[in-house]
Coordinates of C-alpha atoms in Angstrom, one line a residue:
X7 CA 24.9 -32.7 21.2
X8 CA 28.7 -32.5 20.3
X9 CA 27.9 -36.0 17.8
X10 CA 25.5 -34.0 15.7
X11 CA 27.9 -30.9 15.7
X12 CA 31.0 -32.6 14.2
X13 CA 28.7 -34.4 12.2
X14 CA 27.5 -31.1 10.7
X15 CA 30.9 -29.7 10.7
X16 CA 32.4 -32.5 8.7
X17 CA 29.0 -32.7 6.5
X18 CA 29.0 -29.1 5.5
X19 CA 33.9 -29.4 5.0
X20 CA 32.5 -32.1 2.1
X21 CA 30.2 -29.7 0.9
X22 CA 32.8 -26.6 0.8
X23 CA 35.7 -28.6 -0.5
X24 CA 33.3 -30.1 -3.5
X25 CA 32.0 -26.6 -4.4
X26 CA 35.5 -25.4 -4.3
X27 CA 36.7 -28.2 -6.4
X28 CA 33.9 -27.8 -8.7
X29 CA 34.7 -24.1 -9.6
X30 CA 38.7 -24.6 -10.2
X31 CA 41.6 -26.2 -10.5
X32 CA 43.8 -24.0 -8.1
X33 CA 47.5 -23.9 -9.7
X34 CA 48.5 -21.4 -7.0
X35 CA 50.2 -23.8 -4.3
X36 CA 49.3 -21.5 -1.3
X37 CA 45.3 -22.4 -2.8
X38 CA 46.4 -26.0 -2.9
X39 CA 47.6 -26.2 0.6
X40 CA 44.2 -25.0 1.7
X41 CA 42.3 -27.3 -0.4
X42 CA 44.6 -29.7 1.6
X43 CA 43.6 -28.7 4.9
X44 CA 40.2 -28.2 4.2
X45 CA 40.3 -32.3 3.4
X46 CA 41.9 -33.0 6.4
X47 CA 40.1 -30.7 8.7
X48 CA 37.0 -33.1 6.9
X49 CA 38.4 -36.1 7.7
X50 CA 39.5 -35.2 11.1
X51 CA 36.1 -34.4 11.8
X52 CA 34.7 -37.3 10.3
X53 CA 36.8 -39.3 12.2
X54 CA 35.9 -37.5 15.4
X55 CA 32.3 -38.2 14.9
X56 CA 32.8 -42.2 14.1
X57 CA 34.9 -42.2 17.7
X58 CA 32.0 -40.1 19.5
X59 CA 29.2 -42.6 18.1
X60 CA 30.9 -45.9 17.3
X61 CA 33.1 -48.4 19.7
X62 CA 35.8 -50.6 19.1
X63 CA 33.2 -53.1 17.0
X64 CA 31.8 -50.5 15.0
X65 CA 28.5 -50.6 16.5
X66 CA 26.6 -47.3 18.2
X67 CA 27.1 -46.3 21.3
X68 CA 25.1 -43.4 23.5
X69 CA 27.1 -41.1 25.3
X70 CA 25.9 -39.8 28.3
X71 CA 26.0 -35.8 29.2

């Protein structure tokens, strides 16, 4: 099911962009814009996933194939 893929995706963008951040500090500003876009590309997926599974009330929803 797509819900459990972007969940995954966006699960396993936390994990990379913590591990990342855990290492180092980048200084160099082309290693900052990727940290950047890793975060986004996170929260875009996150937010994917909360559109996919909840409605306008925040409550779950089933999608149908």
């Amino acid at each position: 099911m797509i819900e459990a893929e972007l969940k995954a995706l966006s699960d396993l963008s936390e994990e990379v962009l913590m591990a990342w951040l855990a290492v180092e500090s980048p200084s160099d500003r082309r290693r900052q814009q990727a940290l950047a876009l890793l975060a986004d590309a996170g929260m875009l997926l996150f937010n994917a996933h909360q559109n996919l599974t909840l409605d306008d009330e925040g409550k779950p929803v089933t999608l149908k194939p």
